[in-house]
Every structure is written in structure tokens, then in C-alpha cells.
CSV table of C-alpha atoms in Angstrom, one decimal:
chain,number,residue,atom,x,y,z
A,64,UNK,CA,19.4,-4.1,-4.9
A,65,UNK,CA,18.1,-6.1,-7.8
A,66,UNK,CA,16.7,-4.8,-10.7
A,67,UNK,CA,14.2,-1.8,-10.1
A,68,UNK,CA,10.5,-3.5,-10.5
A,69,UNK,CA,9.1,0.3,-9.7
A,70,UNK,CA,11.0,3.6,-10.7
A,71,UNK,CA,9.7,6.9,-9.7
A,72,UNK,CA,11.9,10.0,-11.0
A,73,UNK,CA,11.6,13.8,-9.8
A,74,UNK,CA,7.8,12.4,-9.6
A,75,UNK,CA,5.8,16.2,-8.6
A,76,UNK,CA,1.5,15.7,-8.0
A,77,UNK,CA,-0.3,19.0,-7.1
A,78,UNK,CA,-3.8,19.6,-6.7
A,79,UNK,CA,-4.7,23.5,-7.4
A,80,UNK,CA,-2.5,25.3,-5.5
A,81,UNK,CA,-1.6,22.2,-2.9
A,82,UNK,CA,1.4,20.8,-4.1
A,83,UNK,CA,1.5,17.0,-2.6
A,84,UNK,CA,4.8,15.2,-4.3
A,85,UNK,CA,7.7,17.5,-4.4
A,86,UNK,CA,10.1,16.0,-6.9
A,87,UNK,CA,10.2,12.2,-5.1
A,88,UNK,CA,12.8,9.8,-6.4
A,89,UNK,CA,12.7,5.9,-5.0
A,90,UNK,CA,13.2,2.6,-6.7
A,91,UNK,CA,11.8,-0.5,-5.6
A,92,UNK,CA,14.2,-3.9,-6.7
A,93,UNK,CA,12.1,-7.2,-7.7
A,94,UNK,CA,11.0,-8.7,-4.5
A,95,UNK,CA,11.5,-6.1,-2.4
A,96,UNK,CA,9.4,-4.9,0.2
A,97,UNK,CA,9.5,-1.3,0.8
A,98,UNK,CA,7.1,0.3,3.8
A,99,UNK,CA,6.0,3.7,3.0
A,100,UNK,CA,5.3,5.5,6.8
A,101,UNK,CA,4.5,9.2,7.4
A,102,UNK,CA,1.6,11.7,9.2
A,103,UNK,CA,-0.9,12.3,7.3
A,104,UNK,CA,-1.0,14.6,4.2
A,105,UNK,CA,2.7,13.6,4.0
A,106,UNK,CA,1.6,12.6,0.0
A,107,UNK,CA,2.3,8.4,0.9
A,108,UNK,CA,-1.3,7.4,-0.2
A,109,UNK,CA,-0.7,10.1,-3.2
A,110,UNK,CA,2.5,8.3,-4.3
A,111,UNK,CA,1.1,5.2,-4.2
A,112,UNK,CA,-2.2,6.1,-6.6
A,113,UNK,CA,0.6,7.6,-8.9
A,114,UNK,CA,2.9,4.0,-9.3
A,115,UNK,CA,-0.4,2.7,-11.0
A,116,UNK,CA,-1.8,6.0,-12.6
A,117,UNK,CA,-4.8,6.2,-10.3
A,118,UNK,CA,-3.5,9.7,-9.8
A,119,UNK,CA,-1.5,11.1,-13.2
A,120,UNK,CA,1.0,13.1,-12.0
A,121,UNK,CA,2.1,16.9,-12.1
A,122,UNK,CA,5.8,16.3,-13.7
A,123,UNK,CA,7.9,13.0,-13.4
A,124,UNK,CA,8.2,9.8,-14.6
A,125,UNK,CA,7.5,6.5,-13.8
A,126,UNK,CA,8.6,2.8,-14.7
A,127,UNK,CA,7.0,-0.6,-13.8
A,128,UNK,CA,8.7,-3.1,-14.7
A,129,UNK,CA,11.0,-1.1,-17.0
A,130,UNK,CA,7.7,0.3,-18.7
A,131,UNK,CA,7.3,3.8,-18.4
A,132,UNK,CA,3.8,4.3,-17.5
A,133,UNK,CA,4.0,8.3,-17.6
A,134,UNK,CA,4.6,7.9,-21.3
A,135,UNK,CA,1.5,9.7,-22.9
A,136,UNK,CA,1.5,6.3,-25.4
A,137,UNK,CA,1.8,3.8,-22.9
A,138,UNK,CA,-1.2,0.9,-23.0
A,139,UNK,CA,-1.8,1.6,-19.3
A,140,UNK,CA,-4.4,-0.9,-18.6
A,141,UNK,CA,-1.7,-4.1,-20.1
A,142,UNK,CA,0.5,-2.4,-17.5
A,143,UNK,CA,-2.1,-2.0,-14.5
A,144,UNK,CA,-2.6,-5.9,-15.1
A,145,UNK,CA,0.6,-6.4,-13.7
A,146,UNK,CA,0.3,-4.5,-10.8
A,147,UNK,CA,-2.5,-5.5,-7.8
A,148,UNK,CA,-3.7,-2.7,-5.6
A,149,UNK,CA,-5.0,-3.1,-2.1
A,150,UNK,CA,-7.0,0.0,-0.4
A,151,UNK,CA,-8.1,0.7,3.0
A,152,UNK,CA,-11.8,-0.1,2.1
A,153,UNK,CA,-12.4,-3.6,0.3
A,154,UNK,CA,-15.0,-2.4,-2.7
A,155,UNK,CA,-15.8,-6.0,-2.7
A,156,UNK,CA,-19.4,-6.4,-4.8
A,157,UNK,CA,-21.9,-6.9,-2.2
A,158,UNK,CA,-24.3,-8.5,-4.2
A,159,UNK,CA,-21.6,-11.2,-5.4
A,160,UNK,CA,-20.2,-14.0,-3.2
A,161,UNK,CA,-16.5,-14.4,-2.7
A,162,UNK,CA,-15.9,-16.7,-5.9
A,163,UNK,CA,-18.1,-14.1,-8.3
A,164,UNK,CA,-15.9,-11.4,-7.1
A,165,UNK,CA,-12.9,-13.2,-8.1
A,166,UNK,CA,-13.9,-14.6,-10.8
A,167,UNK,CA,-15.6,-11.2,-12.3
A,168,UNK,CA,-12.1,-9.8,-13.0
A,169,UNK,CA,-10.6,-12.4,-14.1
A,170,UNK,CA,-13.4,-13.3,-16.9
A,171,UNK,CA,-13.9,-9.7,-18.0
A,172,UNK,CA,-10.3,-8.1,-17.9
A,173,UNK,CA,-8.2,-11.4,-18.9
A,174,UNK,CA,-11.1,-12.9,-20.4
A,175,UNK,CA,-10.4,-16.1,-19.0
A,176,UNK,CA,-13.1,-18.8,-19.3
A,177,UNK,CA,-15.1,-19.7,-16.4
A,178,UNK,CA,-13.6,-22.8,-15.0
A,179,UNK,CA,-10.2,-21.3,-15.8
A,180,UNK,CA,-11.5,-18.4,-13.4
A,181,UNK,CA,-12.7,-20.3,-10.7
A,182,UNK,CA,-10.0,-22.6,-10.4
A,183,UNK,CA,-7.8,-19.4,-9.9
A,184,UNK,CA,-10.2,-17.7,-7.7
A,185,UNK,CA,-9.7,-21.2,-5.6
A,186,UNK,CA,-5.9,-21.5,-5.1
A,187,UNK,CA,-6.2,-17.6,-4.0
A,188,UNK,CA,-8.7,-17.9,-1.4
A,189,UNK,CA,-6.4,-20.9,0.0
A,190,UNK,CA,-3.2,-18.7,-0.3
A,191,UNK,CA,-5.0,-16.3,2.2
A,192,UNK,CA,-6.6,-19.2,4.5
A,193,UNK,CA,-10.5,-18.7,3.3
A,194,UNK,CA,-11.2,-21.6,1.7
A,195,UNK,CA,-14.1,-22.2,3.3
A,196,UNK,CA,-15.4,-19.2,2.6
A,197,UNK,CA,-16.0,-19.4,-1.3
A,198,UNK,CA,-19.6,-19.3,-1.4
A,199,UNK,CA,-20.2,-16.4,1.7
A,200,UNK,CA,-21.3,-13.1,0.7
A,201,UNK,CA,-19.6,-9.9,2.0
A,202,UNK,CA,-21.9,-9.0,4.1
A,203,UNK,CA,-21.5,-11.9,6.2
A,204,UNK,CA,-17.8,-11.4,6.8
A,205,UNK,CA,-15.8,-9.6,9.4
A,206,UNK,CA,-13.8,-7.0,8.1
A,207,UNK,CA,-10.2,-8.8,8.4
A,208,UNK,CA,-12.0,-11.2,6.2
A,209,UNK,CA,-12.9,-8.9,3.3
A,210,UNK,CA,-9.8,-7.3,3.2
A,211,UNK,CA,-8.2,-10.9,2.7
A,212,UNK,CA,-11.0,-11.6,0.3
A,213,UNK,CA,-9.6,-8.1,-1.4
A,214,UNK,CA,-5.9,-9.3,-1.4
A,215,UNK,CA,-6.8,-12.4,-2.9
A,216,UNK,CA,-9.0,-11.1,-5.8
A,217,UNK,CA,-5.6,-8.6,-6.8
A,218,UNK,CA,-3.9,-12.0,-6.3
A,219,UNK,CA,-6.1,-14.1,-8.7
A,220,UNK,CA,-4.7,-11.2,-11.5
A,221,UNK,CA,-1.4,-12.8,-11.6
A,222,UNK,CA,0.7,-9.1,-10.6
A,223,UNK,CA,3.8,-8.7,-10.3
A,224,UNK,CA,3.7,-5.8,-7.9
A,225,UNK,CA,1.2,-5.4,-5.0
A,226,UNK,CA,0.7,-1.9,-3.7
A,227,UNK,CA,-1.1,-1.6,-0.1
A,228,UNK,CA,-2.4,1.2,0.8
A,229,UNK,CA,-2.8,1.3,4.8
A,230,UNK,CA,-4.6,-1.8,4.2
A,231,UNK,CA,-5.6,-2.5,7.8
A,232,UNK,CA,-6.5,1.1,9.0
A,233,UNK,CA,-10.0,0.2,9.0
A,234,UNK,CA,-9.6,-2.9,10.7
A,235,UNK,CA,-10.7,-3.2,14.6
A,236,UNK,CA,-7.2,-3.9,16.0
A,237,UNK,CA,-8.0,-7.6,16.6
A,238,UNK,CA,-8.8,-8.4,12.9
A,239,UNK,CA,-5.1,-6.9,12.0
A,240,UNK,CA,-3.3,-9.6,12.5
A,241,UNK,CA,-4.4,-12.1,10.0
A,242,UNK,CA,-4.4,-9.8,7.1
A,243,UNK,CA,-0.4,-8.8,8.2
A,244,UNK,CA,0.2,-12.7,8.1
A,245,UNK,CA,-0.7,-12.7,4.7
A,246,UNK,CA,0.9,-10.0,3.7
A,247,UNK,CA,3.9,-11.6,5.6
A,248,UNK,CA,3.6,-15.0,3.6
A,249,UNK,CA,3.4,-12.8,0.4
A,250,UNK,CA,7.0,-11.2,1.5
A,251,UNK,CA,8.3,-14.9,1.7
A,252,UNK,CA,7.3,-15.4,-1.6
A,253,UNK,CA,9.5,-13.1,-3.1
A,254,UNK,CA,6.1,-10.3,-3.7
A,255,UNK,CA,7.7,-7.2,-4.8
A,256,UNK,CA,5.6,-5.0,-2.7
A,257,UNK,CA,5.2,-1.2,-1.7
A,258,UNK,CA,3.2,-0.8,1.9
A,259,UNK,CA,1.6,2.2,3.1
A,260,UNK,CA,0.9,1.7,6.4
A,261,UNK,CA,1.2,3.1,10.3
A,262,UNK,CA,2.0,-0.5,11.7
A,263,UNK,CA,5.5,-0.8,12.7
A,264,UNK,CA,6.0,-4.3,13.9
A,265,UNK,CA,5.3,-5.2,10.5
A,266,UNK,CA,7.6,-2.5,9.1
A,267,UNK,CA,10.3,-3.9,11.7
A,268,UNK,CA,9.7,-7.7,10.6
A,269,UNK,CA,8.7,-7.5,7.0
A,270,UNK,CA,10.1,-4.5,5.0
A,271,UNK,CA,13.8,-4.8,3.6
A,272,UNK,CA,13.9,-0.6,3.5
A,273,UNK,CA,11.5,2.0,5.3
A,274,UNK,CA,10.6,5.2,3.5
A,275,UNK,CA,9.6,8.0,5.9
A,276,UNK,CA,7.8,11.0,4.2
A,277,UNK,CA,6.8,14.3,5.2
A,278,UNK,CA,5.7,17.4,3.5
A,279,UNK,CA,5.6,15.5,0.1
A,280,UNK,CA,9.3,14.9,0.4
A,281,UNK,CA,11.6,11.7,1.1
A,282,UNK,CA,13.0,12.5,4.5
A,283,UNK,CA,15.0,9.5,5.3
A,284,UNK,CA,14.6,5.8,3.8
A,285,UNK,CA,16.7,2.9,5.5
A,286,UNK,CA,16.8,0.0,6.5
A,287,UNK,CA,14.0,-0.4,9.1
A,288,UNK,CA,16.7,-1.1,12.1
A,289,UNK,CA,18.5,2.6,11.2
A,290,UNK,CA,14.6,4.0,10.2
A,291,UNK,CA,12.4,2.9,13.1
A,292,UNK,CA,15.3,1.9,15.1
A,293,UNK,CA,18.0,5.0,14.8
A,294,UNK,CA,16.2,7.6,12.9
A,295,UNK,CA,18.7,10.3,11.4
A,296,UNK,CA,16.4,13.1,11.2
A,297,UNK,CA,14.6,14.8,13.8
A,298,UNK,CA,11.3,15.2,12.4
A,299,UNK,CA,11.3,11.2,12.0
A,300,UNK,CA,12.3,10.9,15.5
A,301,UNK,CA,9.5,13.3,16.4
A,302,UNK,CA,6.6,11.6,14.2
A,303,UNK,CA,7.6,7.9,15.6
A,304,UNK,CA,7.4,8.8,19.1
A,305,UNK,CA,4.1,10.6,18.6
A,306,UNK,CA,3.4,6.7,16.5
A,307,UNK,CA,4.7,4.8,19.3
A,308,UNK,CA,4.0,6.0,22.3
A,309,UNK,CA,0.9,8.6,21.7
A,310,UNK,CA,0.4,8.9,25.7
A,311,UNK,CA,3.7,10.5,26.3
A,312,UNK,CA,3.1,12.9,22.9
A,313,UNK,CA,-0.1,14.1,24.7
A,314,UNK,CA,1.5,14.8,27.8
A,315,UNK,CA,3.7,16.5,26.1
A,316,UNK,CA,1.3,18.9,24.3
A,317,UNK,CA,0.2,19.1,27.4
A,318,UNK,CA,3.5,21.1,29.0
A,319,UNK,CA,3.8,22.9,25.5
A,320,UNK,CA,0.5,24.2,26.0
A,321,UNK,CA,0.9,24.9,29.6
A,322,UNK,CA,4.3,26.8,28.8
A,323,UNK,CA,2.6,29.0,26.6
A,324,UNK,CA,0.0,30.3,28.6
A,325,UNK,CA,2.5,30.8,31.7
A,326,UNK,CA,4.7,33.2,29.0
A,327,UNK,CA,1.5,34.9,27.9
């Protein structure tokens, strides 16, 4: 693996008495693509707020870039420009078109100039195919749209990390495509990129490793052949048929249930 671009170390986040991250260690190489898959409340979306300091963590450590972002002294906003985050929901500014939202940024974090800004804001909105759609206001866009819109605007900030989190889970399933391509022609461009998502073709096609979490623990990571394809563990096994085929996980509720009343 190249050199680690993200570094988490014996990383613990609990909430009260709910303790999410139980001592997680991963590293993430430059231009690597890692895909982050688990049930829910498996602490993925946690880890992921934690890389960028959305969520501070319980105990650990964390680099970015070499820069430990944990370290109570740290100028975490120079190091959050580095790193673009994507979230299920697009929090574009509805009152803004497409340009002012990328722009905004831009001009008030960077403080580059206007023209500067906009020229950015253009080659971005081409890098995810919506040229066209500079001058359209959110609320006039589909939601594949925004979410490329959203991708774009954490482009137009120059990182050198992009964290996803499930970033088409509130997509209707025909819009999930082009925001995958994207995120596919970011891979090809050497991104380094850490994906939290229940989409497994991309997983399979995209990701050079697959993390699979479960009870705020690494379970298994891999490459996504051995993950998704030859899981080690059983409760990996057990989540990605449940993923994969969720008819034949009901049916088999189904007997469980139907087992346990006949014992009863």
C-alpha cells in the first residue's frame, strides 16, 4: 500500500453509555479506495464523521495526510480543507443556483476572488456532466442531480480526500447510477476515497479493499473478491446474504419464527 493518506489508531467514540467505535484501527494509502459496508448501527457513518472531526472522538488518534487531527493544537479547519465530505442528504442552499453554491465556499473559506471561483465552480460541474446546469436552482433538480451538484461543490475545494457517506441512499434507485459513475471516474483519477455505502456492485468494481463493520468493530477487511466474494467470517456471510438477496432472508425469518412457536 502507498503511503497512508488517512490513519485511524485504537480510534473509541461513545455516546453516554452507547459505546459506537471500539478501538478501530485502518489506514487508507493515497489513492486508494476503501468501501466501508455494515448493518446499521455498526458505527461506519460514525467513523466516517470522526476522519474529519465532525464527531471528536472518545480515545484514539487520527492522521490525514500525516497530520494528526486529534491533536488538541491542530488548525482543524486548514486540515478539513483538504478533505471533501459527501452526505446522504445534499444541504445544497436552496435559495442559490448551482454556480452560487459553488462558488460560496470557495470565496468565503479560500477567499478566492469571484472569477477565480466561478471558473472553478465550472470545470467541476463538467467533471460530474452538469454543465448545463449552472444557472438551475435546487429545487428544479432531480435528486441524482443534487447529489452530483454536492460532489462537485467538495470538488471545487481542491481535497485531497473525499469521504462518502452512503451517498446514494436517498436516491430513487434509477437516479443511482450516474452519481456511482462519477464516483467511478473519481477512482480513475487516483481520488483517495473512503465510501460508506450498501451498494455492492460498486464495492465489487471500484474499491481496492472492503471494510466490513459490526458492533463498532473491524470484522474482516479484504479485498472485495475475498470480502463480498469469500467472506471469512460468518457474521459477514450472514449480513451480505440478508444485502443480497433480502427475499430469501425473509423466508428465512420466516422458518425461524415458525420453529419457535412449534417448540413453544
Amino acid at each position: 500500500m502507498s503511503r497512508p493518506e488517512i490513519r485511524v489508531q485504537d480510534l473509541h467514540k461513545s455516546f453516554g453509555d452507547n459505546h459506537v467505535l471500539r478501538g478501530i484501527d485502518l489506514e487508507i494509502g493515497q489513492g486508494e479506495v476503501v468501501c466501508v459496508i455494515g448493518p446499521s448501527g455498526s458505527g461506519k457513518s460514525t467513523l466516517l464523521r470522526c476522519v474529519n472531526l465532525l464527531e471528536e472522538p472518545t480515545k484514539g488518534q487520527v492522521f490525514v495526510g500525516g497530520t494528526e487531527i486529534t491533536d488538541p493544537d491542530v488548525d482543524i479547519d486548514a486540515v478539513r480543507r483538504r478533505i471533501g465530505m459527501v452526505f446522504q442528504q445534499f444541504n445544497l442552499f436552496p435559495h442559490l443556483n448551482v454556480t452560487e453554491n459553488l462558488t460560496l465556499p470557495q470565496r468565503r473559506v479560500l477567499r478566492r476572488d469571484k472569477a477565480e471561483a466561478a471558473k472553478i465552480a465550472a470545470e467541476n460541474l463538467a467533471r460530474v456532466g452538469l454543465s448545463e446546469k449552472a444557472d438551475a436552482y435546487p429545487s428544479s433538480l432531480s435528486g441524482g442531480q443534487q447529489q452530483r451538484v454536492a460532489i462537485a461543490r467538495a470538488l471545487a475545494m481542491g481535497p485531497e480526500v473525499m469521504l462518502f457517506d452512503e451517498p446514494t441512499s436517498a436516491l430513487d434507485p434509477e437516479l443511482v447510477g450516474d452519481v456511482l459513475a462519477v464516483m467511478r471516474r473519481l477512482a480513475t483519477e487516483g481520488m483517495t476515497m473512503m465510501v460508506v455505502t450498501h451498494e455492492m456492485t460498486f464495492a465489487r468494481e471500484v474499491a481496492d479493499r472492503v471494510v466490513f463493520m459490526d458492533g463498532g468493530v473491524i470484522v474482516e477487511e479484504g479485498s472485495p473478491d475475498q470480502v463480498i466474494g469469500s467472506p471469512r467470517h460468518e457474521r459477514t456471510r450472514h449480513f451480505l446474504s440478508r444485502l443480497l438477496d433480502p427475499a430469501m432472508a425473509e423466508v428465512e425469518e420466516e422458518t425461524s419464527d415458525q420453529v419457535g412457536k412449534s417448540e413453544s
